Coordinates of N, CA and C in Angstrom, one line a residue:
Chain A
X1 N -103.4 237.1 -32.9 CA -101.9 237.3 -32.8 C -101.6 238.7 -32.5
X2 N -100.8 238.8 -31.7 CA -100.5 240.0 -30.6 C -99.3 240.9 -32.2
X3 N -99.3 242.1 -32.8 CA -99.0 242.4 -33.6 C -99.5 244.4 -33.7
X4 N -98.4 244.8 -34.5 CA -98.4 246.4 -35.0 C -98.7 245.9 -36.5
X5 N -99.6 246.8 -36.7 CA -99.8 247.0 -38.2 C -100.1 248.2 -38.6
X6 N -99.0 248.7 -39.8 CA -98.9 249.9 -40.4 C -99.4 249.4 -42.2
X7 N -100.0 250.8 -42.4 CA -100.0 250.9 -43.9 C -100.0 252.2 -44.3
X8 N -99.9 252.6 -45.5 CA -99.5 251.5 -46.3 C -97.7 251.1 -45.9
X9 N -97.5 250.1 -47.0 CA -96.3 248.9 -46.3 C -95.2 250.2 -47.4
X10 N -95.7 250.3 -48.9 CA -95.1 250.8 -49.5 C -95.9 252.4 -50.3
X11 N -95.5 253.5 -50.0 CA -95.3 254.5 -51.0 C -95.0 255.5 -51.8
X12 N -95.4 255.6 -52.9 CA -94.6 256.6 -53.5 C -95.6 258.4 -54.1
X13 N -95.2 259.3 -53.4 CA -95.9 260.0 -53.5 C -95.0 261.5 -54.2
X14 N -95.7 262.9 -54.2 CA -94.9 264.0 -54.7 C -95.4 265.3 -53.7
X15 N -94.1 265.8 -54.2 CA -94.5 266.4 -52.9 C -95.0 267.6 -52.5
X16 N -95.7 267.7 -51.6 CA -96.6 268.4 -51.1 C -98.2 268.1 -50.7
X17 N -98.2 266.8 -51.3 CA -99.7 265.8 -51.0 C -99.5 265.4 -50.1
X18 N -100.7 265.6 -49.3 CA -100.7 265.5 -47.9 C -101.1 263.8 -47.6
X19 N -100.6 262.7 -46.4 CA -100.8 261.8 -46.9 C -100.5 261.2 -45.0
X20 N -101.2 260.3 -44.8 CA -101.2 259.7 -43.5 C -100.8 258.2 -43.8
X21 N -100.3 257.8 -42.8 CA -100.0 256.3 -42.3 C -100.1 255.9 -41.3
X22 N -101.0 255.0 -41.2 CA -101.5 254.3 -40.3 C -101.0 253.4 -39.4
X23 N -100.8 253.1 -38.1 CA -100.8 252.4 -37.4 C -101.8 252.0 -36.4
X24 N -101.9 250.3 -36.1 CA -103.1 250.0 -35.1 C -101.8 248.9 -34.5
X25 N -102.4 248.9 -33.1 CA -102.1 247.9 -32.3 C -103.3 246.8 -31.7
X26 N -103.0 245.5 -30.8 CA -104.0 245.2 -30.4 C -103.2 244.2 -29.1
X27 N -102.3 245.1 -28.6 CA -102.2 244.3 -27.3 C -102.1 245.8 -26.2
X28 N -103.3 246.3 -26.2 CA -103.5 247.2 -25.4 C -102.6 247.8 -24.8
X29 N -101.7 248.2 -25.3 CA -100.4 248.8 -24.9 C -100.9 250.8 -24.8
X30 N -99.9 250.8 -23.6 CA -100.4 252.7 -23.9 C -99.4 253.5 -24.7
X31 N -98.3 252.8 -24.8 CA -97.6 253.8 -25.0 C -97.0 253.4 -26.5
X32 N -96.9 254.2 -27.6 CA -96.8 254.2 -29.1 C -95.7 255.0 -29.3
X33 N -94.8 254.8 -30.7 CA -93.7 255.7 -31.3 C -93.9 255.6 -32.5
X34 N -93.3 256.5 -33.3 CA -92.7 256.3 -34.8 C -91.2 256.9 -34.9
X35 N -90.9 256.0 -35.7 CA -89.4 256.2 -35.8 C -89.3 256.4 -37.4
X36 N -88.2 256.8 -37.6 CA -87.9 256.7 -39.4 C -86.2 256.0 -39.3
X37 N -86.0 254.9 -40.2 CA -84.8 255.0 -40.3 C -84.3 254.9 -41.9
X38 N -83.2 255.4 -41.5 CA -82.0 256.1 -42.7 C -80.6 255.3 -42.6
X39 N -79.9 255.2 -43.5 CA -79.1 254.6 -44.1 C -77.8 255.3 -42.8
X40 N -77.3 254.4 -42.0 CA -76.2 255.3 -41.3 C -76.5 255.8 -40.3
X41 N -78.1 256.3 -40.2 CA -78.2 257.1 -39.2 C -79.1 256.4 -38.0
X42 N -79.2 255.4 -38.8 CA -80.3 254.2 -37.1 C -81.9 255.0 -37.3
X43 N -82.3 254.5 -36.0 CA -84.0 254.3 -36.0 C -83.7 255.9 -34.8
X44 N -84.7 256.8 -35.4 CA -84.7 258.1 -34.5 C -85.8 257.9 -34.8
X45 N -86.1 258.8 -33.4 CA -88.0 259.1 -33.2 C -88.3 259.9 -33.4
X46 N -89.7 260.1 -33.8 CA -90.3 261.2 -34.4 C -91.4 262.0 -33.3
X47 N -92.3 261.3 -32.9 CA -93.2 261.3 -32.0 C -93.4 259.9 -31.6
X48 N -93.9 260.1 -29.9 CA -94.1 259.5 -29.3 C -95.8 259.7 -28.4
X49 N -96.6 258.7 -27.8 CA -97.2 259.1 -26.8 C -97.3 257.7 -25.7
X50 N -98.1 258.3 -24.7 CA -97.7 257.8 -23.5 C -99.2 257.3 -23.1
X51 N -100.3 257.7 -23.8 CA -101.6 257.2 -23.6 C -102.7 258.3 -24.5
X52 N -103.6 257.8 -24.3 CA -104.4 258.6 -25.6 C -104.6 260.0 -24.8
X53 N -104.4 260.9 -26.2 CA -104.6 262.3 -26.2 C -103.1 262.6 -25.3
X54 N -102.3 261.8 -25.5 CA -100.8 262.5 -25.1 C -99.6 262.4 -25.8
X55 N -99.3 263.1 -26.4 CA -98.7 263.1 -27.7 C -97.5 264.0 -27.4
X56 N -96.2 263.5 -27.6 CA -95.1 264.8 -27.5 C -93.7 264.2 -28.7
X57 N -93.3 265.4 -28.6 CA -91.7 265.1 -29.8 C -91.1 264.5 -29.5
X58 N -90.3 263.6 -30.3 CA -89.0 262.6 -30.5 C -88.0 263.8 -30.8
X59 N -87.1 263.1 -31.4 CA -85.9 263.7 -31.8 C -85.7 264.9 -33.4
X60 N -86.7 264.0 -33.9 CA -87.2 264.9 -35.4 C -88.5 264.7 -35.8
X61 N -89.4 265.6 -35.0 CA -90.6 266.1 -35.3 C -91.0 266.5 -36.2
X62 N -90.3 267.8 -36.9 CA -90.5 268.5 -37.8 C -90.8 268.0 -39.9
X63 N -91.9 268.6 -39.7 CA -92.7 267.7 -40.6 C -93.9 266.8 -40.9
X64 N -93.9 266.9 -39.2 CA -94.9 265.6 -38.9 C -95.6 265.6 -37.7
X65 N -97.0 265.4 -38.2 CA -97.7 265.6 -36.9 C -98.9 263.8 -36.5
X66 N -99.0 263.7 -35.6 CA -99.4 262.7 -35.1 C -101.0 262.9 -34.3
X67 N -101.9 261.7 -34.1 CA -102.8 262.2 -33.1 C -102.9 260.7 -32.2
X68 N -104.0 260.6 -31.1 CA -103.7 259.6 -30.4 C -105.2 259.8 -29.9
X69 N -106.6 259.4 -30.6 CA -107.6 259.2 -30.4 C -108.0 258.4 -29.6
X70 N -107.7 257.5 -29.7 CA -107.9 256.1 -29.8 C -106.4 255.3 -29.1
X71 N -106.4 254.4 -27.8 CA -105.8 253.5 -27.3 C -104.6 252.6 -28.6
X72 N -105.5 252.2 -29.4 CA -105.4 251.2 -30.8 C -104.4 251.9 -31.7
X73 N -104.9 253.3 -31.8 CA -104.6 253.7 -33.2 C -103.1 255.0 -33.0
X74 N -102.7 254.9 -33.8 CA -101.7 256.1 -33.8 C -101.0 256.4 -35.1
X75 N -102.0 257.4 -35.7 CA -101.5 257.7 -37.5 C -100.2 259.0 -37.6
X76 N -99.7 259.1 -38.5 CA -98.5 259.4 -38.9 C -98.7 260.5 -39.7
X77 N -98.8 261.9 -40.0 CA -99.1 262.5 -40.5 C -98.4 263.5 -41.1
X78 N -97.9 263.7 -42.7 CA -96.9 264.3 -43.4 C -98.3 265.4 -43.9
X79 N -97.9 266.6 -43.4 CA -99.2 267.5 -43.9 C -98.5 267.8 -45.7
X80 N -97.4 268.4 -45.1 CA -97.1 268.8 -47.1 C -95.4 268.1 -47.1
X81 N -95.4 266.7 -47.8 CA -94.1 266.2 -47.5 C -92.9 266.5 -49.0
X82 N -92.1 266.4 -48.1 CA -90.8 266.8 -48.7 C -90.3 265.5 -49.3
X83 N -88.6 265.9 -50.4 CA -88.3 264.6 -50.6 C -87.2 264.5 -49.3
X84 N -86.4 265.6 -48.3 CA -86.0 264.7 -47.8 C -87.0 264.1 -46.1
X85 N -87.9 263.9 -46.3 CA -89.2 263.1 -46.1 C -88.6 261.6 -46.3
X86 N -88.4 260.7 -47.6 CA -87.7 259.7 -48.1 C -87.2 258.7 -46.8
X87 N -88.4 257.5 -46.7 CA -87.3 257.1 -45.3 C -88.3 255.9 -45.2
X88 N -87.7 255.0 -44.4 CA -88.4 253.9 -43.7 C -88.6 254.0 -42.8
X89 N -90.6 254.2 -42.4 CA -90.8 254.5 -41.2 C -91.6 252.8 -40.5
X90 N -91.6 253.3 -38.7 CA -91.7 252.1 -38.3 C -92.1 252.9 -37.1
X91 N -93.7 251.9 -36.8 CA -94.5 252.4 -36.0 C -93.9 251.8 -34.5
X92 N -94.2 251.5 -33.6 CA -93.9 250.7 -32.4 C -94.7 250.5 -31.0
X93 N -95.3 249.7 -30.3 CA -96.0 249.8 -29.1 C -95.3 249.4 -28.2
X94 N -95.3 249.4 -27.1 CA -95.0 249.2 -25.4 C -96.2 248.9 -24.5
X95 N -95.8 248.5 -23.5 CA -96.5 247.8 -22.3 C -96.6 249.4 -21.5
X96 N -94.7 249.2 -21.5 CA -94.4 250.1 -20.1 C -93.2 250.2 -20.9
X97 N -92.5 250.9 -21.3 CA -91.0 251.3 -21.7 C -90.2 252.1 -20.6
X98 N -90.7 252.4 -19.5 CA -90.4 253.1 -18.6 C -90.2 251.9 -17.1
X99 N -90.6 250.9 -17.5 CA -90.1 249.9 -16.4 C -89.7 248.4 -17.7
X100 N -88.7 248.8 -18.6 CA -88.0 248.0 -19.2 C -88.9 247.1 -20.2
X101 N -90.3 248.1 -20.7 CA -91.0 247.2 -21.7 C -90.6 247.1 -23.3
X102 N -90.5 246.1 -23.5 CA -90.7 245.9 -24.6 C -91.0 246.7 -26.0
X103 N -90.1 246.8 -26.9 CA -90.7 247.8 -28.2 C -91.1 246.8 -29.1
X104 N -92.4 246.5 -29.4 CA -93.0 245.6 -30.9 C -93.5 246.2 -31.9
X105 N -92.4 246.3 -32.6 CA -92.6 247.4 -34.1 C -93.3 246.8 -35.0
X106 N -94.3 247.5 -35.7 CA -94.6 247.0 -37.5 C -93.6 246.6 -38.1
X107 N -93.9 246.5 -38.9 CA -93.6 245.9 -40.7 C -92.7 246.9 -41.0
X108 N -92.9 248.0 -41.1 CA -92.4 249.0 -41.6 C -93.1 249.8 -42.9
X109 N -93.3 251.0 -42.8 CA -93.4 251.7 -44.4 C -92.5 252.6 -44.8
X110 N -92.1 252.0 -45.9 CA -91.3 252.9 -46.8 C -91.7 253.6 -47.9
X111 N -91.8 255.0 -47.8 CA -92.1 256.2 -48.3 C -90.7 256.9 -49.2
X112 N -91.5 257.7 -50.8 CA -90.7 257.6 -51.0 C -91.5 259.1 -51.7
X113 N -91.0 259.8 -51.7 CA -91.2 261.0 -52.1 C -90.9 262.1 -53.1
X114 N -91.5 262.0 -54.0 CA -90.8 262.8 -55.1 C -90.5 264.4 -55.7
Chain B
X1 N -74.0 264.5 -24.1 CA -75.0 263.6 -24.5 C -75.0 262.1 -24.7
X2 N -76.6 261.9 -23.9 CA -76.4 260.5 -24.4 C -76.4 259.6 -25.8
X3 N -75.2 258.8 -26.0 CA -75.2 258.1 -26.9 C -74.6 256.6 -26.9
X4 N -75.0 256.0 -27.9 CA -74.9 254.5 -27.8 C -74.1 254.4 -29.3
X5 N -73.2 253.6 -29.4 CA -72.2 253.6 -30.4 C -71.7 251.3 -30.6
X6 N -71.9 251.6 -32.0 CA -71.7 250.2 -32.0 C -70.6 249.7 -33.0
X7 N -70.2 248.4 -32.8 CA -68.9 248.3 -33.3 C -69.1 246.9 -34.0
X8 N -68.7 246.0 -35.0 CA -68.6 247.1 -36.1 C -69.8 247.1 -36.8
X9 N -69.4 248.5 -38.0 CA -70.7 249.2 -38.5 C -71.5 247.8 -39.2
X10 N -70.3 246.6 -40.1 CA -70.9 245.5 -40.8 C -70.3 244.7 -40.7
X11 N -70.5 243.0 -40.7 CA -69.1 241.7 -40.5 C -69.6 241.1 -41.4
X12 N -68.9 240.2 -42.0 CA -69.5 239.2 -42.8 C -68.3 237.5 -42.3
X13 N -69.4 236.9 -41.9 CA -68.3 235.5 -41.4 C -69.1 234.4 -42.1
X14 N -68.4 233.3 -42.2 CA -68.9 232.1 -42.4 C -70.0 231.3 -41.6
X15 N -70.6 230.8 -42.3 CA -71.6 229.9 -41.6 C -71.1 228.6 -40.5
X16 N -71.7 228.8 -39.2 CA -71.1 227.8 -38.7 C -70.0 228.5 -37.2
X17 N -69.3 229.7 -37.7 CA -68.2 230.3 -37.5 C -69.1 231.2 -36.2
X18 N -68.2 231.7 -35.0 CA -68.9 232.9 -34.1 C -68.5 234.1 -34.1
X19 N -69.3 235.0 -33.6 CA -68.7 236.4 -33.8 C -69.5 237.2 -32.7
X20 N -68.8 238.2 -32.4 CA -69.5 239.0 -31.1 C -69.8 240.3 -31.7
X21 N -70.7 241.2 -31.3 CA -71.0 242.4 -31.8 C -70.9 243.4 -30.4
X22 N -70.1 244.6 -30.5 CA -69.9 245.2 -29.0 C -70.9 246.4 -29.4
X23 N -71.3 247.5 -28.2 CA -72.2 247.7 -27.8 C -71.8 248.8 -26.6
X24 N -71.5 249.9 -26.6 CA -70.9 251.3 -26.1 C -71.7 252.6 -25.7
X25 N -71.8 252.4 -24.7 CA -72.8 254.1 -24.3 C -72.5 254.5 -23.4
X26 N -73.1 255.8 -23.3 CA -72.5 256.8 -22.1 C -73.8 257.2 -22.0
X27 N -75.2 256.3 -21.7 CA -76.4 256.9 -20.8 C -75.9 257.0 -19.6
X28 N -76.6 257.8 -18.8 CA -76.5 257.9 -17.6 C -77.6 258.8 -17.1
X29 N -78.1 258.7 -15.8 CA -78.2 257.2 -15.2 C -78.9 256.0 -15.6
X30 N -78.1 254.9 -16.3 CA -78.2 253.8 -16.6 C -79.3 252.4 -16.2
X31 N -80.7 252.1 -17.3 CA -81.5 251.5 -16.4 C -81.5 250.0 -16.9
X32 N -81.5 249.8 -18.6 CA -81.4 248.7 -19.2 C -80.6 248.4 -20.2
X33 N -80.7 247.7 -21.0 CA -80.4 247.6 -22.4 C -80.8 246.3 -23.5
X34 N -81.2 246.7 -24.5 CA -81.6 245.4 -24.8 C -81.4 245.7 -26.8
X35 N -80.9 244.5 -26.8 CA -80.4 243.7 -28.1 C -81.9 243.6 -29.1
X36 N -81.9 243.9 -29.9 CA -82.8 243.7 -31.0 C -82.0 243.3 -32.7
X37 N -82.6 242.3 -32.7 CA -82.6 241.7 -34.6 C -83.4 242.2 -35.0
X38 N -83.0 243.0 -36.7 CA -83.9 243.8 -37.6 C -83.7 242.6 -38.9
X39 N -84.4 241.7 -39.3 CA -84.4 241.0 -40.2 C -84.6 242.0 -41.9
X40 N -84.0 241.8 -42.8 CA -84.3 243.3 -44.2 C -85.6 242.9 -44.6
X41 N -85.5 244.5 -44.3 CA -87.2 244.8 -45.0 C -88.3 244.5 -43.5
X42 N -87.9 244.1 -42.6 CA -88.5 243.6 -41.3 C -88.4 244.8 -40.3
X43 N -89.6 244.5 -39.3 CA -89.2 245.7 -38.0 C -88.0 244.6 -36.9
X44 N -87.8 245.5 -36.1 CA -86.7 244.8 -35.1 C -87.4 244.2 -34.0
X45 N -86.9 243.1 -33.5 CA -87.7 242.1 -32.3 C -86.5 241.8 -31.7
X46 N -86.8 241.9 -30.2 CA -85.8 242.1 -29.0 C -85.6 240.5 -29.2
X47 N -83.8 240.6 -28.4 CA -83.1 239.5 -28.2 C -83.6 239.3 -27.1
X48 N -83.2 240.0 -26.1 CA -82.7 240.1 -24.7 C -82.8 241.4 -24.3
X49 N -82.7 241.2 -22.5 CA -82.7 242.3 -22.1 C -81.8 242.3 -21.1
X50 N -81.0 243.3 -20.7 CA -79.7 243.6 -19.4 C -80.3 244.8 -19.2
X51 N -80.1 244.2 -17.8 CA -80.2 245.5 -16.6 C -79.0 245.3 -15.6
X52 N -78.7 246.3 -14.7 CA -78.0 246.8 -14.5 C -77.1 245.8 -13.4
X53 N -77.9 244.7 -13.1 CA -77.6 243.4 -12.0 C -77.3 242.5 -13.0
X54 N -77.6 242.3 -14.3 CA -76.9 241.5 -15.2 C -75.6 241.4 -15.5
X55 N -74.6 240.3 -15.8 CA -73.3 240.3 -16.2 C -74.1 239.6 -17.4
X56 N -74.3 238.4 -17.8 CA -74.7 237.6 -18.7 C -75.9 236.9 -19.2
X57 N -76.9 237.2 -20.0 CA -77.8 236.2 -20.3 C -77.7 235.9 -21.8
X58 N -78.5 234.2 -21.4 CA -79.0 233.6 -22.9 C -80.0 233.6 -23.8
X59 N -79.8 233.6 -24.4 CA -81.3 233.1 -25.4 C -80.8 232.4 -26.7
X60 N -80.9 230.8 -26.5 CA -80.2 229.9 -27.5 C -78.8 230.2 -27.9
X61 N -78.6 230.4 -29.2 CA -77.4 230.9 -29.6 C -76.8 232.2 -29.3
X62 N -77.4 233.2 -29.3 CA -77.5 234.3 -28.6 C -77.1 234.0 -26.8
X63 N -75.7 235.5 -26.7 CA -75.4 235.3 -25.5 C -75.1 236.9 -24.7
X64 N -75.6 237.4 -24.4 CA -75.6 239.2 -23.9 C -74.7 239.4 -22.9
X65 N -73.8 239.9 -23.1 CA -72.9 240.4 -21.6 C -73.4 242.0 -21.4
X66 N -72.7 242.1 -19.8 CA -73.0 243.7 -19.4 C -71.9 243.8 -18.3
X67 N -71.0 244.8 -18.9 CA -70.6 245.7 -17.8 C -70.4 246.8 -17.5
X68 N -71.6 247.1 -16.4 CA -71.7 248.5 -16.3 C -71.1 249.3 -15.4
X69 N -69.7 248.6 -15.2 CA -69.2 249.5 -14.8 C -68.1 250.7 -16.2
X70 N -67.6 249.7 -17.1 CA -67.0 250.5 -18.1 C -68.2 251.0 -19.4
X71 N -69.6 250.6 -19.3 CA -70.6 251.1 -19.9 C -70.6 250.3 -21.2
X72 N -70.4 248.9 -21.1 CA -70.1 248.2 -22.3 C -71.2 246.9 -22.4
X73 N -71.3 246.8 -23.9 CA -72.1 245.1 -23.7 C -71.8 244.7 -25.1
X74 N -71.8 243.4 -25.1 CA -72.0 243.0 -26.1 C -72.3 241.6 -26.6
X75 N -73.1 241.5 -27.4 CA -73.6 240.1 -28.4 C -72.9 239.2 -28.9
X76 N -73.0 237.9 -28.4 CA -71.8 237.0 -29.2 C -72.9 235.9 -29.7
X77 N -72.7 235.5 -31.1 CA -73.5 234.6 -31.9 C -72.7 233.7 -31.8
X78 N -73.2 232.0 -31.8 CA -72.5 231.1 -31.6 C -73.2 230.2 -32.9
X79 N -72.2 229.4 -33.8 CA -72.5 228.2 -34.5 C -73.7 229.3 -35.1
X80 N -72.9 230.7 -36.3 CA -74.0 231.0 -36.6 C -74.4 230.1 -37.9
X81 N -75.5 230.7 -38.5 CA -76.5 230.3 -39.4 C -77.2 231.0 -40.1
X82 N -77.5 230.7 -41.3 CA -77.8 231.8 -42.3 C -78.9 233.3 -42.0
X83 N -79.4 232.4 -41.4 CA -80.7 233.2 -41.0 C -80.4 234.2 -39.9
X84 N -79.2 234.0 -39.0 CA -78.6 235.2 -38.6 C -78.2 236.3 -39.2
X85 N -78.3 236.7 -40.3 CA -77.5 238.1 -41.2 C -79.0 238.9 -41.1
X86 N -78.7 240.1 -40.2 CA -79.6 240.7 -39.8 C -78.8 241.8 -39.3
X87 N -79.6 243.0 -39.2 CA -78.6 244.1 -38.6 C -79.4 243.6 -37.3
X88 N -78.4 244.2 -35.7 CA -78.5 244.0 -34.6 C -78.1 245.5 -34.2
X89 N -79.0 245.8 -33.2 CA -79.5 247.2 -32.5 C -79.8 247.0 -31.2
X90 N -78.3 247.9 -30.9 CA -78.4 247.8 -29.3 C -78.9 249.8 -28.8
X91 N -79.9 249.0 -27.8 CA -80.9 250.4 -27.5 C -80.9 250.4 -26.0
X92 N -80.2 251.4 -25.6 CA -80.4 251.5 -24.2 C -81.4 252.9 -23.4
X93 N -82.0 252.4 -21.9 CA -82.7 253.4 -21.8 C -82.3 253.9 -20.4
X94 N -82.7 255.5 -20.0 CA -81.7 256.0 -19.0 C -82.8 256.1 -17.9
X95 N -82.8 256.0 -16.6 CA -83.3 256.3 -15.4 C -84.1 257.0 -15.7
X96 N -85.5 257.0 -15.2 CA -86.6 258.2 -15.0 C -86.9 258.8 -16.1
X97 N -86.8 258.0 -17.2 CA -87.2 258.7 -18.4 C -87.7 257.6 -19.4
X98 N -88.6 258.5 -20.7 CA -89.2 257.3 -21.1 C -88.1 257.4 -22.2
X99 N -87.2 258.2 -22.5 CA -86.7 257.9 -23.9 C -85.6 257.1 -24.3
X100 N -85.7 255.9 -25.3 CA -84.7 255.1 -25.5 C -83.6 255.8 -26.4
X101 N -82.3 255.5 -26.2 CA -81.2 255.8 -27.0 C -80.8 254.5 -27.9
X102 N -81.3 255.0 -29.1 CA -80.9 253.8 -30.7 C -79.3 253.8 -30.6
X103 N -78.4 253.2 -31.0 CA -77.7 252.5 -31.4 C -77.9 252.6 -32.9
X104 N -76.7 252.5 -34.0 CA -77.0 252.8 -35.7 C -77.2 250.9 -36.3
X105 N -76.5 250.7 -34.6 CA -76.7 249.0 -35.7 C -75.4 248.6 -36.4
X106 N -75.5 247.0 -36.3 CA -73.8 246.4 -36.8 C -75.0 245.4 -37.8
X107 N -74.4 245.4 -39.2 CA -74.9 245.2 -40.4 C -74.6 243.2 -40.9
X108 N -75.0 242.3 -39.9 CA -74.4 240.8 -40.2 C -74.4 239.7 -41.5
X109 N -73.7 239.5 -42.2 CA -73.8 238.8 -43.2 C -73.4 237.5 -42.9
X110 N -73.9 236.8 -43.0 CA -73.5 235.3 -42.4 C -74.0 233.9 -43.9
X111 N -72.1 234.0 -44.6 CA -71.9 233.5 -46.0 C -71.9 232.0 -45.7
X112 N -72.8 231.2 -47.1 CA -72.4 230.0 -46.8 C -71.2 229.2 -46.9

């Protein structure tokens, strides 16, 4: 089954522990996002990349750093997180977003920071 | 700046009953747009898609208009049903660029 999977789905952490979230894909897609969304404020992106080892900023980077090893993989990375960190995030893959592809988001993780 | 603005922020209608959700941006230069359901607690999965030769497409109940010339679109649910109460996110993306512009989303409650 053609699918995003993030984890963890749910957590709750304090802040300043440093703490990764995972995303994998498995429809060979190049191009990956994460987004966070907030109450009012919609789905904004954080980082994006466009194929492995290309990795650049969304709209609110800050905070968060990303890597792109791996085709598959694209983890989420809060080095020392804050509470307003607090959010539901949501991974996403593409075909081609640049010739009208498709966004297939995870599940979502919701982080919660204390 | 580009931005996409949606109308309204939340409805709540009867089961059975239709409703349209509008859908407002000022991307430019203008390449697609496409309708996504966020079921709660769920990620969002596209309705449809409009580009810029689109006035209207279907997908079952679901019916997507586009007119690009006043920069408008919008979603009309027909004979809805429970399982319709979902926020809906309209996301459009601009010419020569990879970045999509979110939409905050119109919040659907669909009562029995």
């Amino acid at each position: 089954e053609a699918q995003v999977t993030q984890n963890p789905r749910y957590l709750i952490t304090v802040t300043g522990k440093k703490l990764t979230v995972t995303c994998s894909q498995n429809m060979n897609h190049e191009y990956m996002s994460w987004y966070r969304q907030d109450p009012g404020l919609g789905l904004r992106q954080i980082y994006y990349s466009m194929n492995v080892e290309v990795t650049d900023k969304g709209d609110v980077p800050e905070g968060y750093k990303v890597s792109r090893k791996e085709k598959r993989n694209f983890p989420l990375i809060l080095e020392s997180p804050s509470p307003n960190q607090t959010s539901l995030y949501f991974c996403a893959s593409s075909l081609n977003p640049g010739q009208a592809g498709e966004l297939f988001f995870g599940e979502g993780s919701r982080l919660t920071v204390l | 700046k580009n931005q996409v603005e949606q109308s309204p922020q939340s409805l709540i209608i009867l089961e059975g009953k239709n409703c349209t959700l509008q859908c407002n941006y000022t991307v430019s230069p203008f390449s697609n747009l496409r309708w996504y359901k966020q079921d709660t607690g769920r990620g969002p999965v596209s309705l449809t898609i409009m580009t810029f030769s689109e006035n209207t497409k279907s997908n079952g109940r679901y019916t997507a208009t586009l007119d690009a010339d006043t920069k408008q679109s919008s979603l009309h649910i027909t004979a809805s049903q429970l399982s319709d109460s979902a926020s809906y996110i309209c996301v459009v993306k601009e010419t020569g660029f990879q970045k999509l512009v979110f939409g905050t989303g119109t919040r659907l409650l669909v009562s029995p």
